[in-house]
């Protein structure tokens, strides 16, 4: 018997397909149709809260676009015209919210990224979904400087899409500790600015306790300063998707992580809002 979906389980194999998988998204508030371009579980970052088992360093493999298209068409047909919602989705979440380029690694590492966006756009048109649901890119933003990625973002904007750009820390030490990357804050800033100018962009920020301690004061201040700088420079940021831990990490640091108290999350959200930025909070 097929299990009912819930926000705590984002199993990429839940629909038995290679590229397409459904999830109940806390941030989306309904069914999100995930597109997993990183079927090799490879990513150029290694976030310590990542739920991907056997995660390794690298980029997306060569994609079978015909298979991806077939899976997406088939699943949307079942979702919109079949009984999938009734069988697999809780009543309160029985709405299609988005198609999300996400999965087991950084989706913009796929060489076929632009073709994937084109393909999804064609299929959304077939099902009369353009500007009725979102096309979302969930990204760490590290490859936005690439011309092909920027072309993909322009095409996404034309489809009414949006970018969820990861920013868990605005310090070099924090990014190394949380995301296992040596990317600089300035590169992060530049790539975020580029993304926001090409396609509607939200920051997505995961906060948690590490070794029983919340993010340090210096981390919170650097984050707020980063947000303030974006506002001063007129970067058209749509807001911040602030969220805590809901699923178990599959990384070696899992035992060191724990959820923050709701009061801490609410206070941090209020501090961000004081910078003039909208916040959507998922504790």
mmCIF file of C-alpha atoms in Angstrom:
data_model
loop_
_atom_site.group_PDB
_atom_site.id
_atom_site.type_symbol
_atom_site.label_atom_id
_atom_site.label_comp_id
_atom_site.label_asym_id
_atom_site.label_seq_id
_atom_site.Cartn_x
_atom_site.Cartn_y
_atom_site.Cartn_z
ATOM 1 C CA UNK A 1 0.000 0.000 0.000
ATOM 2 C CA UNK A 2 1.399 3.427 -0.917
ATOM 3 C CA UNK A 3 2.188 5.554 2.090
ATOM 4 C CA UNK A 4 0.611 8.948 2.713
ATOM 5 C CA UNK A 5 3.003 11.843 2.179
ATOM 6 C CA UNK A 6 4.010 14.118 5.053
ATOM 7 C CA UNK A 7 6.369 17.044 5.673
ATOM 8 C CA UNK A 8 8.914 14.841 7.469
ATOM 9 C CA UNK A 9 9.636 12.513 4.542
ATOM 10 C CA UNK A 10 11.041 13.815 1.250
ATOM 11 C CA UNK A 11 11.899 10.396 -0.175
ATOM 12 C CA UNK A 12 13.060 10.863 -3.784
ATOM 13 C CA UNK A 13 11.786 7.356 -4.630
ATOM 14 C CA UNK A 14 8.257 7.900 -3.281
ATOM 15 C CA UNK A 15 6.689 7.770 -6.772
ATOM 16 C CA UNK A 16 8.984 5.067 -8.164
ATOM 17 C CA UNK A 17 10.501 7.352 -10.815
ATOM 18 C CA UNK A 18 14.077 8.404 -11.588
ATOM 19 C CA UNK A 19 13.647 12.166 -11.751
ATOM 20 C CA UNK A 20 10.194 13.093 -10.443
ATOM 21 C CA UNK A 21 9.018 12.827 -6.849
ATOM 22 C CA UNK A 22 6.171 14.443 -4.840
ATOM 23 C CA UNK A 23 6.567 15.989 -1.393
ATOM 24 C CA UNK A 24 4.462 17.913 1.074
ATOM 25 C CA UNK A 25 6.387 21.146 1.511
ATOM 26 C CA UNK A 26 6.217 23.163 4.724
ATOM 27 C CA UNK A 27 7.298 26.282 2.863
ATOM 28 C CA UNK A 28 5.046 25.693 -0.150
ATOM 29 C CA UNK A 29 1.973 24.723 1.858
ATOM 30 C CA UNK A 30 0.842 21.948 -0.490
ATOM 31 C CA UNK A 31 2.146 19.369 -2.937
ATOM 32 C CA UNK A 32 5.458 20.193 -4.572
ATOM 33 C CA UNK A 33 6.496 18.125 -7.594
ATOM 34 C CA UNK A 34 10.240 17.734 -7.191
ATOM 35 C CA UNK A 35 12.619 17.311 -10.119
ATOM 36 C CA UNK A 36 15.810 15.557 -9.016
ATOM 37 C CA UNK A 37 18.576 16.304 -11.521
ATOM 38 C CA UNK A 38 21.258 14.920 -9.176
ATOM 39 C CA UNK A 39 20.322 11.253 -9.277
ATOM 40 C CA UNK A 40 23.932 10.405 -8.373
ATOM 41 C CA UNK A 41 23.509 12.166 -4.984
ATOM 42 C CA UNK A 42 26.382 14.498 -5.841
ATOM 43 C CA UNK A 43 26.588 18.147 -4.791
ATOM 44 C CA UNK A 44 29.285 20.806 -4.822
ATOM 45 C CA UNK A 45 28.395 21.654 -1.194
ATOM 46 C CA UNK A 46 27.889 19.397 1.839
ATOM 47 C CA UNK A 47 25.480 21.022 4.255
ATOM 48 C CA UNK A 48 25.612 19.384 7.658
ATOM 49 C CA UNK A 49 21.810 19.242 7.929
ATOM 50 C CA UNK A 50 21.365 17.606 4.492
ATOM 51 C CA UNK A 51 18.928 14.681 4.421
ATOM 52 C CA UNK A 52 20.535 12.994 1.392
ATOM 53 C CA UNK A 53 22.119 9.633 2.315
ATOM 54 C CA UNK A 54 25.489 8.737 0.782
ATOM 55 C CA UNK A 55 26.005 12.340 -0.344
ATOM 56 C CA UNK A 56 29.191 12.887 -2.324
ATOM 57 C CA UNK A 57 30.990 15.822 -3.917
ATOM 58 C CA UNK A 58 30.387 16.529 -7.576
ATOM 59 C CA UNK A 59 27.830 17.681 -10.115
ATOM 60 C CA UNK A 60 24.760 16.297 -11.827
ATOM 61 C CA UNK A 61 25.194 13.367 -14.250
ATOM 62 C CA UNK A 62 24.101 13.431 -17.895
ATOM 63 C CA UNK A 63 20.321 13.640 -17.991
ATOM 64 C CA UNK A 64 17.843 11.557 -19.969
ATOM 65 C CA UNK A 65 15.528 14.392 -21.009
ATOM 66 C CA UNK A 66 13.089 12.080 -22.770
ATOM 67 C CA UNK A 67 12.672 10.012 -19.598
ATOM 68 C CA UNK A 68 12.336 13.140 -17.460
ATOM 69 C CA UNK A 69 9.635 14.531 -19.770
ATOM 70 C CA UNK A 70 7.744 11.242 -19.758
ATOM 71 C CA UNK A 71 7.830 11.011 -15.967
ATOM 72 C CA UNK A 72 6.681 14.596 -15.470
ATOM 73 C CA UNK A 73 3.796 14.311 -17.945
ATOM 74 C CA UNK A 74 2.697 10.980 -16.453
ATOM 75 C CA UNK A 75 2.842 12.199 -12.880
ATOM 76 C CA UNK A 76 1.048 15.495 -13.546
ATOM 77 C CA UNK A 77 -1.697 13.532 -15.305
ATOM 78 C CA UNK A 78 -2.087 11.270 -12.262
ATOM 79 C CA UNK A 79 -1.935 14.223 -9.881
ATOM 80 C CA UNK A 80 -4.426 16.414 -11.733
ATOM 81 C CA UNK A 81 -6.716 13.856 -13.357
ATOM 82 C CA UNK A 82 -6.263 10.717 -11.258
ATOM 83 C CA UNK A 83 -6.773 9.902 -7.574
ATOM 84 C CA UNK A 84 -3.221 10.489 -6.313
ATOM 85 C CA UNK A 85 -4.289 13.413 -4.122
ATOM 86 C CA UNK A 86 -7.030 11.385 -2.450
ATOM 87 C CA UNK A 87 -4.813 8.323 -1.922
ATOM 88 C CA UNK A 88 -1.507 9.894 -0.921
ATOM 89 C CA UNK A 89 -2.026 13.463 0.311
ATOM 90 C CA UNK A 90 -3.572 14.666 3.593
ATOM 91 C CA UNK A 91 -6.804 16.598 3.029
ATOM 92 C CA UNK A 92 -5.332 19.904 4.194
ATOM 93 C CA UNK A 93 -2.531 19.726 1.605
ATOM 94 C CA UNK A 94 -4.471 18.558 -1.453
ATOM 95 C CA UNK A 95 -3.362 21.341 -3.765
ATOM 96 C CA UNK A 96 -0.602 21.477 -6.374
ATOM 97 C CA UNK A 97 1.640 24.353 -5.398
ATOM 98 C CA UNK A 98 4.741 24.123 -7.569
ATOM 99 C CA UNK A 99 7.238 22.211 -9.643
ATOM 100 C CA UNK A 100 10.608 22.474 -7.903
ATOM 101 C CA UNK A 101 14.075 21.908 -9.306
ATOM 102 C CA UNK A 102 15.610 20.427 -6.189
ATOM 103 C CA UNK A 103 16.660 16.872 -5.341
ATOM 104 C CA UNK A 104 19.901 15.286 -4.167
ATOM 105 C CA UNK A 105 22.376 18.008 -5.126
ATOM 106 C CA UNK A 106 22.819 21.406 -6.765
ATOM 107 C CA UNK A 107 20.436 21.441 -9.787
ATOM 108 C CA UNK A 108 22.261 24.216 -11.646
ATOM 109 C CA UNK A 109 25.284 21.898 -11.952
ATOM 110 C CA UNK A 110 23.392 20.008 -14.681
ATOM 111 C CA UNK A 111 24.801 20.781 -18.134
ATOM 112 C CA UNK A 112 21.259 20.539 -19.505
ATOM 113 C CA UNK A 113 19.822 23.078 -17.043
ATOM 114 C CA UNK A 114 18.451 25.403 -19.753
ATOM 115 C CA UNK A 115 16.913 22.491 -21.670
ATOM 116 C CA UNK A 116 15.274 21.272 -18.467
ATOM 117 C CA UNK A 117 13.667 24.673 -17.887
ATOM 118 C CA UNK A 118 12.434 24.722 -21.499
ATOM 119 C CA UNK A 119 11.049 21.206 -21.160
ATOM 120 C CA UNK A 120 9.213 21.997 -17.920
ATOM 121 C CA UNK A 121 7.796 25.152 -19.494
ATOM 122 C CA UNK A 122 6.435 23.149 -22.451
ATOM 123 C CA UNK A 123 4.793 20.616 -20.145
ATOM 124 C CA UNK A 124 3.355 23.306 -17.875
ATOM 125 C CA UNK A 125 1.789 24.871 -20.971
ATOM 126 C CA UNK A 126 0.296 21.517 -22.000
ATOM 127 C CA UNK A 127 -1.419 21.256 -18.597
ATOM 128 C CA UNK A 128 -2.359 24.977 -18.536
ATOM 129 C CA UNK A 129 -0.223 25.530 -15.426
ATOM 130 C CA UNK A 130 1.888 28.548 -16.419
ATOM 131 C CA UNK A 131 1.407 31.311 -13.830
ATOM 132 C CA UNK A 132 -1.132 29.105 -12.054
ATOM 133 C CA UNK A 133 1.571 27.266 -10.118
ATOM 134 C CA UNK A 134 5.199 28.200 -9.435
ATOM 135 C CA UNK A 135 8.315 26.842 -11.074
ATOM 136 C CA UNK A 136 10.846 26.997 -8.236
ATOM 137 C CA UNK A 137 14.623 26.606 -8.324
ATOM 138 C CA UNK A 138 16.058 25.577 -4.947
ATOM 139 C CA UNK A 139 19.745 26.414 -5.183
ATOM 140 C CA UNK A 140 22.850 27.181 -3.172
ATOM 141 C CA UNK A 141 23.538 29.935 -5.698
ATOM 142 C CA UNK A 142 27.171 29.010 -6.172
ATOM 143 C CA UNK A 143 26.942 28.656 -9.973
ATOM 144 C CA UNK A 144 24.784 31.684 -10.804
ATOM 145 C CA UNK A 145 27.783 33.344 -12.494
ATOM 146 C CA UNK A 146 27.539 30.812 -15.344
ATOM 147 C CA UNK A 147 25.943 32.166 -18.524
ATOM 148 C CA UNK A 148 23.801 29.052 -19.032
ATOM 149 C CA UNK A 149 22.435 29.245 -15.501
ATOM 150 C CA UNK A 150 21.537 32.901 -16.025
ATOM 151 C CA UNK A 151 19.802 31.993 -19.287
ATOM 152 C CA UNK A 152 17.784 29.423 -17.372
ATOM 153 C CA UNK A 153 16.780 32.014 -14.768
ATOM 154 C CA UNK A 154 15.577 34.401 -17.463
ATOM 155 C CA UNK A 155 13.423 31.641 -18.923
ATOM 156 C CA UNK A 156 12.089 30.795 -15.452
ATOM 157 C CA UNK A 157 11.077 34.429 -14.932
ATOM 158 C CA UNK A 158 9.093 34.245 -18.178
ATOM 159 C CA UNK A 159 7.202 31.264 -16.747
ATOM 160 C CA UNK A 160 6.369 33.105 -13.519
ATOM 161 C CA UNK A 161 9.069 31.188 -11.649
ATOM 162 C CA UNK A 162 11.114 32.071 -8.617
ATOM 163 C CA UNK A 163 14.470 31.245 -7.014
ATOM 164 C CA UNK A 164 14.993 30.040 -3.455
ATOM 165 C CA UNK A 165 18.613 31.003 -2.802
ATOM 166 C CA UNK A 166 20.350 29.347 0.160
ATOM 167 C CA UNK A 167 21.929 31.645 2.763
ATOM 168 C CA UNK A 168 22.542 29.830 6.040
ATOM 169 C CA UNK A 169 25.414 32.090 7.099
ATOM 170 C CA UNK A 170 26.842 35.440 6.008
ATOM 171 C CA UNK A 171 30.345 34.729 7.322
ATOM 172 C CA UNK A 172 33.137 32.726 5.717
ATOM 173 C CA UNK A 173 33.565 30.644 8.884
ATOM 174 C CA UNK A 174 29.844 29.953 9.060
ATOM 175 C CA UNK A 175 29.649 28.820 5.440
ATOM 176 C CA UNK A 176 32.603 26.486 5.955
ATOM 177 C CA UNK A 177 31.089 25.068 9.133
ATOM 178 C CA UNK A 178 27.488 24.671 7.879
ATOM 179 C CA UNK A 179 27.810 24.245 4.112
ATOM 180 C CA UNK A 180 31.368 22.894 3.792
ATOM 181 C CA UNK A 181 32.213 25.490 1.155
ATOM 182 C CA UNK A 182 34.988 28.036 0.825
ATOM 183 C CA UNK A 183 32.864 30.366 -1.253
ATOM 184 C CA UNK A 184 33.369 33.976 -0.190
ATOM 185 C CA UNK A 185 30.638 36.213 1.167
ATOM 186 C CA UNK A 186 31.302 38.643 -1.691
ATOM 187 C CA UNK A 187 30.719 35.947 -4.297
ATOM 188 C CA UNK A 188 27.536 34.958 -2.506
ATOM 189 C CA UNK A 189 26.421 38.595 -2.541
ATOM 190 C CA UNK A 190 27.224 39.014 -6.240
ATOM 191 C CA UNK A 191 25.466 35.819 -7.269
ATOM 192 C CA UNK A 192 22.424 36.684 -5.171
ATOM 193 C CA UNK A 193 22.227 40.136 -6.736
ATOM 194 C CA UNK A 194 22.437 38.581 -10.206
ATOM 195 C CA UNK A 195 19.733 36.028 -9.419
ATOM 196 C CA UNK A 196 17.373 38.633 -7.980
ATOM 197 C CA UNK A 197 17.743 40.860 -11.031
ATOM 198 C CA UNK A 198 16.969 37.956 -13.390
ATOM 199 C CA UNK A 199 14.142 36.169 -11.564
ATOM 200 C CA UNK A 200 12.035 36.780 -8.411
ATOM 201 C CA UNK A 201 14.246 35.563 -5.566
ATOM 202 C CA UNK A 202 13.758 34.549 -1.928
ATOM 203 C CA UNK A 203 16.524 33.756 0.511
ATOM 204 C CA UNK A 204 16.079 30.381 2.204
ATOM 205 C CA UNK A 205 17.801 30.099 5.560
ATOM 206 C CA UNK A 206 18.031 27.067 7.831
ATOM 207 C CA UNK A 207 18.815 27.758 11.489
ATOM 208 C CA UNK A 208 19.418 25.204 14.234
ATOM 209 C CA UNK A 209 21.362 24.458 17.387
ATOM 210 C CA UNK A 210 24.848 23.039 16.921
ATOM 211 C CA UNK A 211 26.252 21.232 19.957
ATOM 212 C CA UNK A 212 23.344 22.608 21.978
ATOM 213 C CA UNK A 213 24.078 26.238 21.060
ATOM 214 C CA UNK A 214 22.035 28.582 18.833
ATOM 215 C CA UNK A 215 23.745 30.664 16.131
ATOM 216 C CA UNK A 216 26.240 33.022 17.771
ATOM 217 C CA UNK A 217 25.621 36.746 18.091
ATOM 218 C CA UNK A 218 28.306 37.472 15.487
ATOM 219 C CA UNK A 219 26.501 35.179 13.032
ATOM 220 C CA UNK A 220 23.133 36.827 13.575
ATOM 221 C CA UNK A 221 24.621 40.310 13.223
ATOM 222 C CA UNK A 222 26.486 39.386 10.017
ATOM 223 C CA UNK A 223 23.272 37.958 8.559
ATOM 224 C CA UNK A 224 21.266 41.084 9.397
ATOM 225 C CA UNK A 225 24.040 43.295 7.984
ATOM 226 C CA UNK A 226 24.011 41.237 4.774
ATOM 227 C CA UNK A 227 20.236 41.736 4.458
ATOM 228 C CA UNK A 228 20.579 45.437 5.201
ATOM 229 C CA UNK A 229 23.212 45.836 2.490
ATOM 230 C CA UNK A 230 20.906 44.228 -0.060
ATOM 231 C CA UNK A 231 18.168 46.672 0.886
ATOM 232 C CA UNK A 232 20.527 49.658 0.674
ATOM 233 C CA UNK A 233 21.702 48.604 -2.772
ATOM 234 C CA UNK A 234 18.156 48.167 -4.027
ATOM 235 C CA UNK A 235 18.459 44.437 -4.700
ATOM 236 C CA UNK A 236 14.837 43.321 -5.347
ATOM 237 C CA UNK A 237 14.694 40.560 -2.740
ATOM 238 C CA UNK A 238 11.200 39.133 -2.245
ATOM 239 C CA UNK A 239 11.879 38.029 1.311
ATOM 240 C CA UNK A 240 13.316 35.330 3.543
ATOM 241 C CA UNK A 241 12.113 31.749 3.948
ATOM 242 C CA UNK A 242 13.306 31.053 7.490
ATOM 243 C CA UNK A 243 13.020 27.476 8.677
ATOM 244 C CA UNK A 244 14.264 25.067 11.314
ATOM 245 C CA UNK A 245 15.015 21.342 11.382
ATOM 246 C CA UNK A 246 12.106 19.021 10.565
ATOM 247 C CA UNK A 247 13.899 15.946 9.183
ATOM 248 C CA UNK A 248 16.933 14.003 10.362
ATOM 249 C CA UNK A 249 20.291 14.860 8.814
ATOM 250 C CA UNK A 250 22.079 12.031 7.025
ATOM 251 C CA UNK A 251 25.489 13.642 7.520
ATOM 252 C CA UNK A 252 28.124 12.713 10.161
ATOM 253 C CA UNK A 253 27.183 15.805 12.205
ATOM 254 C CA UNK A 254 23.566 14.664 12.662
ATOM 255 C CA UNK A 255 23.965 13.965 16.380
ATOM 256 C CA UNK A 256 25.236 17.499 16.976
ATOM 257 C CA UNK A 257 22.141 19.169 15.509
ATOM 258 C CA UNK A 258 18.859 20.004 17.204
ATOM 259 C CA UNK A 259 15.873 22.255 16.583
ATOM 260 C CA UNK A 260 15.791 25.762 18.008
ATOM 261 C CA UNK A 261 13.025 26.847 20.405
ATOM 262 C CA UNK A 262 10.090 28.517 18.659
ATOM 263 C CA UNK A 263 10.661 31.709 20.662
ATOM 264 C CA UNK A 264 14.212 32.013 19.293
ATOM 265 C CA UNK A 265 12.912 31.550 15.738
ATOM 266 C CA UNK A 266 10.194 34.159 16.223
ATOM 267 C CA UNK A 267 12.672 36.678 17.658
ATOM 268 C CA UNK A 268 15.107 36.181 14.777
ATOM 269 C CA UNK A 269 12.278 36.530 12.250
ATOM 270 C CA UNK A 270 11.315 39.825 13.898
ATOM 271 C CA UNK A 271 14.930 41.057 13.659
ATOM 272 C CA UNK A 272 14.986 40.278 9.949
ATOM 273 C CA UNK A 273 11.676 42.056 9.414
ATOM 274 C CA UNK A 274 13.152 45.171 11.027
ATOM 275 C CA UNK A 275 15.514 45.292 8.028
ATOM 276 C CA UNK A 276 12.447 45.876 5.854
ATOM 277 C CA UNK A 277 12.289 42.321 4.486
ATOM 278 C CA UNK A 278 9.292 39.991 4.550
ATOM 279 C CA UNK A 279 9.755 36.696 6.407
ATOM 280 C CA UNK A 280 7.910 33.395 6.028
ATOM 281 C CA UNK A 281 8.678 31.284 9.092
ATOM 282 C CA UNK A 282 8.519 27.480 9.283
ATOM 283 C CA UNK A 283 9.552 26.230 12.726
#
